[in-house]
Amino acid sequence: MKSAQLAGSLQITGDMSVAEIIQLCPNARRIFDQHGLKGCGGEHGPAEPLSFFAAVHQADLNTLLNELNEEVKRPSGAKYVYHEALEDYIYRRFFKAGIAIVLSVGALWGAVNLLQIALGKSFLQLNLLPSIHAHAHAMIFGWVGLFVMGFAYQSFPRFKNTTLWRPDLANRSFYMMLAGIVAFMAAELLLPHPVALSFAAFASLVELAAVLIFLTVLYQTARKSLEPPNRYEKFIAGSFIWFLIQAVLNDVFFFAKATAITPKELIMRIALIDGPLRDIQTLGFAALIIAGVSQRFVPAVYGLGKPGRDRQNLIFWLMNASLLLDIACYVLFLKTHILFFAIGLEVAYILMPVWAILLARQLGVFRSPTQPDRTFKFIRAAYVWLIFATAMMPFFVIYGALTHQVFAHSYLGAQRHAFTVGFISMMILGVSSRVVPILAGVDAKKLASLWGVFLLFNFGSAARVTLQILTDFIPRAAYPLIGFTGFIEVLALAWWGIELWHTMNQAKTQRPKVLGAPFPIATS
Ligand code: HEM
């Protein structure tokens, strides 16, 4: 009787949180589900305001308010009972595995490699190569790959207002990917022992199968959707094509190394394949998915408004064309030494900061957010790092000439680190710290500011990039210092990872507040 009276006098407003509305009117969940909520925020729904939900799910706030108020006045059907399904929490295992990997065989392993480089006072220690390649594999497949897969399985069906096709298969792809990562790392370390080939063959098969399952599940999910295709989706499609290509090239790279007969042949093969492979992984797979998700997510979530001029298509073609030109000219120049291809490579490098600046402007990351949040500093910093890292590329050849090097290894290594840590990983930290509290139904305003993580991560990354370049000029001073920078980054990642893990666990443990708890109710 009392709740009927309450419902009669209640007016839902845009500043009420989704959790408050669901607590008051459980059937409202049906309406939220139609707009893509489906399990976000767990049993009680996210602590975000209704106006935020409408902006992120591209729903009209007034229509939503009318639907909700109608439901409150005249409840339709039986009481909604929430059941958590695999597709609602599948992201948690991907994110947790990603954290576990980055803090063990990923960044921590990389930090140990860097310490060995510092102790040996050289970035060119051939005996460290298997270990560095194992680290790179863990980072690309286990860190970037698992976060992308977990995020995609969770968010893309909601972006497309549908449900995940075959969550059981999606789940299988998780275990296959994990098995592949472990086996591949073992194969890298066991080379040149013949057993390495068996590990690599197994790893290649399961990783490739995991990627194909991932792509199939998302393709079928998109097919189920009635929503018209969105323009940002071509970035995501492009990224997935590069994801598949890099998985194949990664295996080719391994078998090319394993079958090299002389050390000279080994070095030539590494020189030929390593560059294109890493560029496909970072500038193709990672950068395109970040660009696509950013366009769907960043302006809406942080309230950055629309770009003055929409350049989505131009950015997309510049990103792909510069990468293709880069790969083609790199390979052809290495094979022929014809100057024309070196010029083509330089053109590709010049195009990279162009698309990076256009992308940052398109998103408006340098405007003031109307929805400020503790994670916005990560997003903005990531784009500063992106512009910085891509702006380093056109100077690669000039730098080599000035320092009398045929191949400026330290400069390129520093550039890669600026891209993989400053841009890619900074985005993973920022986006996950924004999304996970929403998915877990935790009020982000009550969580830590993450300033400590932010400062440490930026400091560690900036110190690494600067010191790696300085090893060309003042090696005696730069090498001992650079050995510490990896551990600073690992510390920042551990700080962030523990918080995120804890927030994910709250999704399982949170219990409802007592009904009738005070919250703003505007009476009509
Ligand atoms: C966070 C701390 C990290 C540390 C301490 C670290 C350490 C290292 C070191 C010492 C190298 C060899 C550098 C060189 O020879 O110039 C390297 C290479 C590499 N790292 Fe990292 N790294 C970290 C993060 C990452 C991340 C986040 C990614 C990917 C997203 C990544 C991917 C790679 C790749 C692709 C290479 C190149 C391997 C090759 O030469 O083929 N690293 N890393």
CSV table of N, CA and C in Angstrom, one decimal, residues 10-159:
chain,number,residue,atom,x,y,z
A,10,LEU,N,5.6,9.8,-7.2
A,10,LEU,CA,7.0,9.9,-7.7
A,10,LEU,C,7.1,10.4,-9.1
A,11,GLN,N,8.1,11.3,-9.2
A,11,GLN,CA,8.4,11.7,-10.6
A,11,GLN,C,9.9,11.4,-10.8
A,12,ILE,N,10.2,10.6,-11.8
A,12,ILE,CA,11.6,10.3,-12.1
A,12,ILE,C,12.3,11.5,-12.8
A,13,THR,N,13.5,11.9,-12.4
A,13,THR,CA,14.2,13.0,-13.1
A,13,THR,C,15.5,12.6,-13.6
A,14,GLY,N,16.1,13.4,-14.5
A,14,GLY,CA,17.4,13.0,-15.1
A,14,GLY,C,18.5,12.9,-14.2
A,15,ASP,N,18.4,13.6,-13.0
A,15,ASP,CA,19.6,13.5,-12.1
A,15,ASP,C,19.5,12.4,-11.1
A,16,MET,N,18.5,11.6,-11.1
A,16,MET,CA,18.4,10.4,-10.3
A,16,MET,C,19.3,9.3,-10.9
A,17,SER,N,19.9,8.5,-10.0
A,17,SER,CA,20.8,7.5,-10.6
A,17,SER,C,20.0,6.3,-11.0
A,18,VAL,N,20.6,5.6,-12.0
A,18,VAL,CA,19.9,4.4,-12.5
A,18,VAL,C,19.6,3.4,-11.4
A,19,ALA,N,20.5,3.3,-10.4
A,19,ALA,CA,20.4,2.3,-9.3
A,19,ALA,C,19.2,2.8,-8.5
A,20,GLU,N,19.0,4.1,-8.2
A,20,GLU,CA,17.9,4.6,-7.4
A,20,GLU,C,16.6,4.3,-8.1
A,21,ILE,N,16.6,4.5,-9.4
A,21,ILE,CA,15.3,4.2,-10.1
A,21,ILE,C,14.9,2.8,-10.1
A,22,ILE,N,16.0,1.9,-10.3
A,22,ILE,CA,15.7,0.4,-10.3
A,22,ILE,C,15.3,0.0,-8.9
A,23,GLN,N,15.9,0.6,-7.9
A,23,GLN,CA,15.5,0.2,-6.5
A,23,GLN,C,14.0,0.6,-6.2
A,24,LEU,N,13.6,1.7,-6.8
A,24,LEU,CA,12.3,2.1,-6.5
A,24,LEU,C,11.3,1.4,-7.4
A,25,CYS,N,11.7,1.1,-8.6
A,25,CYS,CA,10.8,0.5,-9.6
A,25,CYS,C,11.5,-0.6,-10.4
A,26,PRO,N,11.6,-1.8,-9.8
A,26,PRO,CA,12.4,-2.9,-10.5
A,26,PRO,C,12.0,-3.1,-11.9
A,27,ASN,N,10.8,-2.9,-12.3
A,27,ASN,CA,10.4,-3.1,-13.7
A,27,ASN,C,11.0,-2.1,-14.7
A,28,ALA,N,11.5,-1.0,-14.1
A,28,ALA,CA,12.2,0.0,-15.0
A,28,ALA,C,13.4,-0.6,-15.7
A,29,ARG,N,13.8,-1.7,-15.1
A,29,ARG,CA,15.0,-2.4,-15.7
A,29,ARG,C,14.7,-2.9,-17.2
A,30,ARG,N,13.4,-3.2,-17.4
A,30,ARG,CA,13.0,-3.7,-18.7
A,30,ARG,C,13.3,-2.5,-19.7
A,31,ILE,N,12.9,-1.3,-19.3
A,31,ILE,CA,13.1,-0.2,-20.2
A,31,ILE,C,14.6,0.1,-20.4
A,32,PHE,N,15.3,0.0,-19.3
A,32,PHE,CA,16.8,0.3,-19.4
A,32,PHE,C,17.4,-0.8,-20.3
A,33,ASP,N,16.9,-2.0,-20.2
A,33,ASP,CA,17.5,-3.1,-21.1
A,33,ASP,C,17.2,-2.8,-22.5
A,34,GLN,N,16.0,-2.3,-22.8
A,34,GLN,CA,15.8,-2.0,-24.2
A,34,GLN,C,16.8,-0.9,-24.8
A,35,HIS,N,17.3,-0.1,-23.9
A,35,HIS,CA,18.3,0.9,-24.3
A,35,HIS,C,19.7,0.4,-24.1
A,36,GLY,N,19.9,-0.9,-23.8
A,36,GLY,CA,21.3,-1.4,-23.7
A,36,GLY,C,21.9,-1.6,-22.3
A,37,LEU,N,21.1,-1.5,-21.2
A,37,LEU,CA,21.7,-1.7,-19.9
A,37,LEU,C,22.2,-3.1,-19.7
A,38,LYS,N,21.2,-4.1,-19.8
A,38,LYS,CA,21.5,-5.5,-19.8
A,38,LYS,C,22.7,-6.0,-18.9
A,39,GLY,N,22.4,-5.9,-17.6
A,39,GLY,CA,23.4,-6.5,-16.7
A,39,GLY,C,24.4,-5.5,-16.2
A,40,CYS,N,24.5,-4.3,-16.8
A,40,CYS,CA,25.5,-3.3,-16.3
A,40,CYS,C,25.1,-2.9,-14.9
A,41,GLY,N,26.1,-2.8,-14.1
A,41,GLY,CA,25.8,-2.4,-12.7
A,41,GLY,C,25.3,-3.5,-11.8
A,42,GLY,N,25.3,-4.7,-12.4
A,42,GLY,CA,24.9,-5.9,-11.6
A,42,GLY,C,23.4,-5.8,-11.2
A,43,GLU,N,23.1,-6.4,-10.1
A,43,GLU,CA,21.7,-6.5,-9.7
A,43,GLU,C,21.0,-5.2,-9.5
A,44,HIS,N,21.8,-4.2,-9.0
A,44,HIS,CA,21.2,-2.9,-8.6
A,44,HIS,C,21.3,-1.8,-9.6
A,45,GLY,N,22.1,-2.1,-10.7
A,45,GLY,CA,22.3,-1.0,-11.7
A,45,GLY,C,23.4,-0.1,-11.3
A,46,PRO,N,23.8,0.7,-12.3
A,46,PRO,CA,24.9,1.6,-12.1
A,46,PRO,C,24.5,2.8,-11.3
A,47,ALA,N,25.5,3.4,-10.6
A,47,ALA,CA,25.3,4.6,-9.7
A,47,ALA,C,25.3,5.9,-10.5
A,48,GLU,N,25.3,5.8,-11.8
A,48,GLU,CA,25.4,7.0,-12.7
A,48,GLU,C,24.0,7.6,-12.9
A,49,PRO,N,24.0,8.9,-13.1
A,49,PRO,CA,22.7,9.6,-13.3
A,49,PRO,C,22.0,9.1,-14.6
A,50,LEU,N,20.7,9.2,-14.6
A,50,LEU,CA,19.9,8.8,-15.8
A,50,LEU,C,20.4,9.6,-17.0
A,51,SER,N,20.7,10.9,-16.8
A,51,SER,CA,21.1,11.8,-17.9
A,51,SER,C,22.4,11.2,-18.6
A,52,PHE,N,23.3,10.7,-17.7
A,52,PHE,CA,24.5,10.1,-18.2
A,52,PHE,C,24.2,8.8,-19.0
A,53,PHE,N,23.3,8.0,-18.4
A,53,PHE,CA,22.9,6.8,-19.1
A,53,PHE,C,22.4,7.1,-20.5
A,54,ALA,N,21.5,8.1,-20.6
A,54,ALA,CA,20.9,8.5,-21.9
A,54,ALA,C,22.0,8.9,-22.8
A,55,ALA,N,23.0,9.7,-22.4
A,55,ALA,CA,24.0,10.2,-23.3
A,55,ALA,C,24.9,9.1,-23.8
A,56,VAL,N,25.3,8.2,-22.9
A,56,VAL,CA,26.2,7.1,-23.3
A,56,VAL,C,25.5,6.1,-24.2
A,57,HIS,N,24.2,5.8,-23.9
A,57,HIS,CA,23.5,4.8,-24.7
A,57,HIS,C,22.7,5.5,-25.9
A,58,GLN,N,23.0,6.7,-26.1
A,58,GLN,CA,22.5,7.4,-27.3
A,58,GLN,C,21.0,7.4,-27.3
A,59,ALA,N,20.3,7.5,-26.1
A,59,ALA,CA,18.9,7.5,-26.0
A,59,ALA,C,18.4,8.9,-25.7
A,60,ASP,N,17.2,9.2,-26.2
A,60,ASP,CA,16.7,10.6,-25.9
A,60,ASP,C,16.2,10.7,-24.5
A,61,LEU,N,16.7,11.6,-23.7
A,61,LEU,CA,16.4,11.7,-22.3
A,61,LEU,C,14.9,11.9,-22.0
A,62,ASN,N,14.3,12.7,-22.8
A,62,ASN,CA,12.9,13.0,-22.5
A,62,ASN,C,12.0,11.8,-22.8
A,63,THR,N,12.3,11.1,-23.9
A,63,THR,CA,11.5,9.9,-24.2
A,63,THR,C,11.7,8.8,-23.1
A,64,LEU,N,13.0,8.7,-22.6
A,64,LEU,CA,13.3,7.8,-21.6
A,64,LEU,C,12.5,8.2,-20.3
A,65,LEU,N,12.5,9.4,-20.0
A,65,LEU,CA,11.8,9.9,-18.8
A,65,LEU,C,10.3,9.6,-18.9
A,66,ASN,N,9.8,9.8,-20.0
A,66,ASN,CA,8.3,9.5,-20.2
A,66,ASN,C,8.1,8.1,-20.0
A,67,GLU,N,8.9,7.2,-20.6
A,67,GLU,CA,8.7,5.8,-20.5
A,67,GLU,C,8.8,5.3,-19.1
A,68,LEU,N,9.8,5.9,-18.4
A,68,LEU,CA,10.0,5.4,-17.0
A,68,LEU,C,8.9,5.9,-16.1
A,69,ASN,N,8.5,7.1,-16.3
A,69,ASN,CA,7.4,7.7,-15.4
A,69,ASN,C,6.1,6.9,-15.7
A,70,GLU,N,5.9,6.5,-16.9
A,70,GLU,CA,4.7,5.8,-17.3
A,70,GLU,C,4.7,4.4,-16.6
A,71,GLU,N,5.9,3.8,-16.6
A,71,GLU,CA,6.1,2.5,-15.9
A,71,GLU,C,5.8,2.6,-14.4
A,72,VAL,N,6.3,3.7,-13.8
A,72,VAL,CA,6.1,3.9,-12.4
A,72,VAL,C,4.6,4.0,-12.1
A,73,LYS,N,4.0,4.8,-12.9
A,73,LYS,CA,2.5,5.0,-12.6
A,73,LYS,C,1.7,3.7,-12.9
A,74,ARG,N,2.0,3.1,-14.0
A,74,ARG,CA,1.2,1.9,-14.4
A,74,ARG,C,2.2,0.8,-14.7
A,75,PRO,N,2.6,0.0,-13.7
A,75,PRO,CA,3.6,-1.0,-13.9
A,75,PRO,C,3.1,-2.1,-14.9
A,76,SER,N,4.0,-2.5,-15.8
A,76,SER,CA,3.6,-3.4,-16.8
A,76,SER,C,4.1,-4.8,-16.5
A,77,GLY,N,3.3,-5.8,-16.4
A,77,GLY,CA,3.7,-7.2,-16.2
A,77,GLY,C,4.2,-7.5,-14.8
A,78,ALA,N,4.7,-8.7,-14.7
A,78,ALA,CA,5.2,-9.2,-13.4
A,78,ALA,C,6.5,-8.5,-13.0
A,79,LYS,N,6.8,-8.5,-11.7
A,79,LYS,CA,8.0,-7.9,-11.2
A,79,LYS,C,9.3,-8.4,-11.9
A,80,TYR,N,10.2,-7.6,-12.3
A,80,TYR,CA,11.4,-8.0,-13.0
A,80,TYR,C,12.3,-8.7,-12.0
A,81,VAL,N,12.8,-9.9,-12.4
A,81,VAL,CA,13.7,-10.5,-11.5
A,81,VAL,C,15.1,-10.6,-12.2
A,82,TYR,N,16.1,-10.0,-11.6
A,82,TYR,CA,17.4,-10.0,-12.2
A,82,TYR,C,18.2,-11.3,-12.1
A,83,HIS,N,18.7,-11.8,-13.2
A,83,HIS,CA,19.7,-12.9,-13.2
A,83,HIS,C,20.9,-12.5,-13.9
A,84,GLU,N,22.0,-12.7,-13.2
A,84,GLU,CA,23.3,-12.4,-13.8
A,84,GLU,C,23.7,-13.5,-14.8
A,85,ALA,N,23.9,-13.2,-16.1
A,85,ALA,CA,24.3,-14.2,-17.1
A,85,ALA,C,25.8,-14.1,-17.4
A,86,LEU,N,26.3,-15.1,-18.0
A,86,LEU,CA,27.7,-15.2,-18.4
A,86,LEU,C,28.1,-13.9,-19.2
A,87,GLU,N,27.3,-13.5,-20.1
A,87,GLU,CA,27.7,-12.3,-20.9
A,87,GLU,C,27.7,-11.0,-20.1
A,88,ASP,N,27.1,-11.0,-18.9
A,88,ASP,CA,27.2,-9.8,-18.1
A,88,ASP,C,28.5,-9.7,-17.3
A,89,TYR,N,29.1,-10.9,-17.0
A,89,TYR,CA,30.3,-10.8,-16.2
A,89,TYR,C,31.6,-11.4,-16.9
A,90,ILE,N,31.4,-11.8,-18.1
A,90,ILE,CA,32.6,-12.4,-18.8
A,90,ILE,C,33.8,-11.4,-18.9
A,91,TYR,N,33.5,-10.1,-18.9
A,91,TYR,CA,34.6,-9.2,-19.0
A,91,TYR,C,35.5,-9.3,-17.8
A,92,ARG,N,35.0,-9.7,-16.6
A,92,ARG,CA,35.8,-9.7,-15.4
A,92,ARG,C,36.9,-10.7,-15.6
A,93,ARG,N,36.7,-11.8,-16.1
A,93,ARG,CA,37.8,-12.8,-16.2
A,93,ARG,C,38.9,-12.3,-17.2
A,94,PHE,N,38.5,-11.6,-18.3
A,94,PHE,CA,39.4,-11.1,-19.2
A,94,PHE,C,40.3,-10.0,-18.6
A,95,PHE,N,39.6,-9.1,-17.8
A,95,PHE,CA,40.3,-8.0,-17.2
A,95,PHE,C,41.2,-8.5,-16.1
A,96,LYS,N,40.7,-9.5,-15.3
A,96,LYS,CA,41.6,-10.0,-14.2
A,96,LYS,C,42.8,-10.7,-14.8
A,97,ALA,N,42.6,-11.5,-15.9
A,97,ALA,CA,43.8,-12.2,-16.5
A,97,ALA,C,44.7,-11.2,-17.0
A,98,GLY,N,44.2,-10.1,-17.6
A,98,GLY,CA,45.1,-9.0,-18.2
A,98,GLY,C,45.9,-8.4,-17.1
A,99,ILE,N,45.3,-8.2,-15.9
A,99,ILE,CA,46.0,-7.6,-14.8
A,99,ILE,C,47.1,-8.6,-14.3
A,100,ALA,N,46.7,-9.8,-14.2
A,100,ALA,CA,47.7,-10.8,-13.7
A,100,ALA,C,48.8,-10.9,-14.7
A,101,ILE,N,48.6,-10.9,-15.9
A,101,ILE,CA,49.7,-11.0,-16.9
A,101,ILE,C,50.6,-9.8,-16.9
A,102,VAL,N,50.0,-8.6,-16.9
A,102,VAL,CA,50.8,-7.4,-16.9
A,102,VAL,C,51.7,-7.3,-15.7
A,103,LEU,N,51.2,-7.8,-14.5
A,103,LEU,CA,52.0,-7.7,-13.3
A,103,LEU,C,53.0,-8.9,-13.1
A,104,SER,N,53.0,-9.8,-14.1
A,104,SER,CA,53.9,-11.0,-14.0
A,104,SER,C,54.8,-11.1,-15.2
A,105,VAL,N,54.3,-11.8,-16.2
A,105,VAL,CA,55.1,-12.1,-17.4
A,105,VAL,C,55.1,-10.9,-18.4
A,106,GLY,N,54.3,-9.9,-18.1
A,106,GLY,CA,54.2,-8.7,-19.0
A,106,GLY,C,55.2,-7.6,-18.6
A,107,ALA,N,54.7,-6.6,-17.8
A,107,ALA,CA,55.5,-5.4,-17.5
A,107,ALA,C,56.6,-5.8,-16.5
A,108,LEU,N,56.3,-6.7,-15.5
A,108,LEU,CA,57.4,-7.1,-14.6
A,108,LEU,C,58.5,-7.7,-15.3
A,109,TRP,N,58.2,-8.6,-16.2
A,109,TRP,CA,59.2,-9.3,-17.0
A,109,TRP,C,60.0,-8.3,-17.8
A,110,GLY,N,59.3,-7.3,-18.4
A,110,GLY,CA,59.9,-6.3,-19.2
A,110,GLY,C,60.9,-5.5,-18.3
A,111,ALA,N,60.5,-5.2,-17.0
A,111,ALA,CA,61.3,-4.4,-16.1
A,111,ALA,C,62.6,-5.2,-15.8
A,112,VAL,N,62.5,-6.5,-15.7
A,112,VAL,CA,63.7,-7.4,-15.4
A,112,VAL,C,64.6,-7.3,-16.7
A,113,ASN,N,64.0,-7.4,-17.9
A,113,ASN,CA,64.8,-7.3,-19.1
A,113,ASN,C,65.5,-6.0,-19.1
A,114,LEU,N,64.8,-4.9,-18.7
A,114,LEU,CA,65.4,-3.6,-18.8
A,114,LEU,C,66.6,-3.5,-17.8
A,115,LEU,N,66.4,-4.1,-16.6
A,115,LEU,CA,67.5,-4.1,-15.6
A,115,LEU,C,68.7,-4.9,-16.2
A,116,GLN,N,68.4,-6.0,-16.9
A,116,GLN,CA,69.6,-6.7,-17.5
A,116,GLN,C,70.3,-5.8,-18.6
A,117,ILE,N,69.5,-5.1,-19.3
A,117,ILE,CA,70.0,-4.2,-20.3
A,117,ILE,C,70.9,-3.1,-19.6
A,118,ALA,N,70.4,-2.6,-18.5
A,118,ALA,CA,71.1,-1.6,-17.8
A,118,ALA,C,72.4,-2.1,-17.2
A,119,LEU,N,72.4,-3.4,-16.7
A,119,LEU,CA,73.6,-4.0,-16.2
A,119,LEU,C,74.6,-4.3,-17.3
A,120,GLY,N,74.1,-4.7,-18.4
A,120,GLY,CA,75.0,-5.0,-19.6
A,120,GLY,C,75.4,-3.8,-20.4
A,121,LYS,N,74.8,-2.6,-20.0
A,121,LYS,CA,75.0,-1.4,-20.7
A,121,LYS,C,74.8,-1.4,-22.2
A,122,SER,N,73.8,-2.2,-22.7
A,122,SER,CA,73.6,-2.2,-24.1
A,122,SER,C,72.1,-2.7,-24.4
A,123,PHE,N,71.5,-2.1,-25.3
A,123,PHE,CA,70.2,-2.5,-25.8
A,123,PHE,C,70.3,-3.6,-26.8
A,124,LEU,N,71.5,-3.9,-27.3
A,124,LEU,CA,71.7,-4.8,-28.3
A,124,LEU,C,72.4,-6.1,-27.8
A,125,GLN,N,71.8,-6.7,-26.8
A,125,GLN,CA,72.3,-8.0,-26.3
A,125,GLN,C,71.5,-9.1,-26.9
A,126,LEU,N,72.1,-9.9,-27.8
A,126,LEU,CA,71.3,-10.9,-28.6
A,126,LEU,C,70.8,-12.0,-27.7
A,127,ASN,N,71.5,-12.2,-26.6
A,127,ASN,CA,71.0,-13.3,-25.7
A,127,ASN,C,69.7,-12.9,-25.0
A,128,LEU,N,69.4,-11.6,-24.9
A,128,LEU,CA,68.1,-11.2,-24.3
A,128,LEU,C,66.9,-11.2,-25.2
A,129,LEU,N,67.2,-11.4,-26.5
A,129,LEU,CA,66.1,-11.3,-27.5
A,129,LEU,C,64.9,-12.2,-27.3
A,130,PRO,N,65.2,-13.5,-27.0
A,130,PRO,CA,64.0,-14.4,-26.7
A,130,PRO,C,63.2,-13.9,-25.6
A,131,SER,N,63.8,-13.4,-24.5
A,131,SER,CA,63.1,-13.0,-23.4
A,131,SER,C,62.3,-11.7,-23.7
A,132,ILE,N,62.9,-10.8,-24.5
A,132,ILE,CA,62.2,-9.6,-24.9
A,132,ILE,C,61.0,-9.9,-25.8
A,133,HIS,N,61.2,-10.9,-26.7
A,133,HIS,CA,60.1,-11.2,-27.6
A,133,HIS,C,59.0,-11.9,-26.8
A,134,ALA,N,59.3,-12.7,-25.8
A,134,ALA,CA,58.3,-13.3,-24.9
A,134,ALA,C,57.5,-12.2,-24.2
A,135,HIS,N,58.2,-11.2,-23.7
A,135,HIS,CA,57.6,-10.1,-23.1
A,135,HIS,C,56.6,-9.4,-24.0
A,136,ALA,N,57.1,-9.1,-25.3
A,136,ALA,CA,56.2,-8.5,-26.3
A,136,ALA,C,55.0,-9.3,-26.5
A,137,HIS,N,55.1,-10.6,-26.6
A,137,HIS,CA,54.0,-11.5,-26.9
A,137,HIS,C,53.0,-11.4,-25.7
A,138,ALA,N,53.5,-11.4,-24.5
A,138,ALA,CA,52.6,-11.3,-23.3
A,138,ALA,C,51.8,-10.0,-23.3
A,139,MET,N,52.5,-8.9,-23.7
A,139,MET,CA,51.9,-7.6,-23.7
A,139,MET,C,50.9,-7.4,-24.8
A,140,ILE,N,51.2,-7.9,-26.0
A,140,ILE,CA,50.2,-7.7,-27.1
A,140,ILE,C,49.0,-8.6,-26.9
A,141,PHE,N,49.3,-9.9,-26.7
A,141,PHE,CA,48.1,-10.9,-26.6
A,141,PHE,C,47.5,-10.9,-25.3
A,142,GLY,N,48.3,-10.8,-24.2
A,142,GLY,CA,47.8,-11.0,-22.9
A,142,GLY,C,47.3,-9.7,-22.2
A,143,TRP,N,47.9,-8.6,-22.6
A,143,TRP,CA,47.5,-7.3,-22.0
A,143,TRP,C,46.6,-6.6,-22.9
A,144,VAL,N,47.0,-6.1,-24.0
A,144,VAL,CA,46.1,-5.4,-25.0
A,144,VAL,C,45.0,-6.4,-25.4
A,145,GLY,N,45.4,-7.6,-25.9
A,145,GLY,CA,44.4,-8.5,-26.4
A,145,GLY,C,43.3,-8.9,-25.5
A,146,LEU,N,43.7,-9.2,-24.2
A,146,LEU,CA,42.6,-9.6,-23.3
A,146,LEU,C,41.7,-8.5,-22.9
A,147,PHE,N,42.3,-7.3,-22.7
A,147,PHE,CA,41.5,-6.1,-22.4
A,147,PHE,C,40.5,-5.8,-23.6
A,148,VAL,N,41.0,-5.8,-24.8
A,148,VAL,CA,40.2,-5.5,-25.9
A,148,VAL,C,39.1,-6.6,-26.0
A,149,MET,N,39.4,-7.8,-25.9
A,149,MET,CA,38.4,-8.9,-26.0
A,149,MET,C,37.3,-8.8,-24.9
A,150,GLY,N,37.8,-8.6,-23.7
A,150,GLY,CA,36.8,-8.4,-22.6
A,150,GLY,C,35.9,-7.2,-22.8
A,151,PHE,N,36.5,-6.1,-23.2
A,151,PHE,CA,35.7,-4.9,-23.4
A,151,PHE,C,34.7,-5.1,-24.5
A,152,ALA,N,35.2,-5.7,-25.6
A,152,ALA,CA,34.3,-5.9,-26.7
A,152,ALA,C,33.2,-6.8,-26.4
A,153,TYR,N,33.4,-7.9,-25.7
A,153,TYR,CA,32.3,-8.9,-25.4
A,153,TYR,C,31.3,-8.2,-24.5
A,154,GLN,N,31.8,-7.3,-23.6
A,154,GLN,CA,30.8,-6.6,-22.7
A,154,GLN,C,30.1,-5.5,-23.4
A,155,SER,N,30.9,-4.6,-24.1
A,155,SER,CA,30.3,-3.3,-24.5
A,155,SER,C,29.7,-3.4,-25.9
A,156,PHE,N,30.3,-4.1,-26.8
A,156,PHE,CA,29.8,-4.0,-28.2
A,156,PHE,C,28.3,-4.4,-28.4
A,157,PRO,N,27.9,-5.5,-27.7
A,157,PRO,CA,26.4,-5.8,-27.8
A,157,PRO,C,25.6,-4.7,-27.3
A,158,ARG,N,26.1,-4.0,-26.2
A,158,ARG,CA,25.3,-2.9,-25.7
A,158,ARG,C,25.3,-1.7,-26.6
A,159,PHE,N,26.5,-1.4,-27.2
A,159,PHE,CA,26.6,-0.3,-28.2
A,159,PHE,C,25.6,-0.6,-29.3
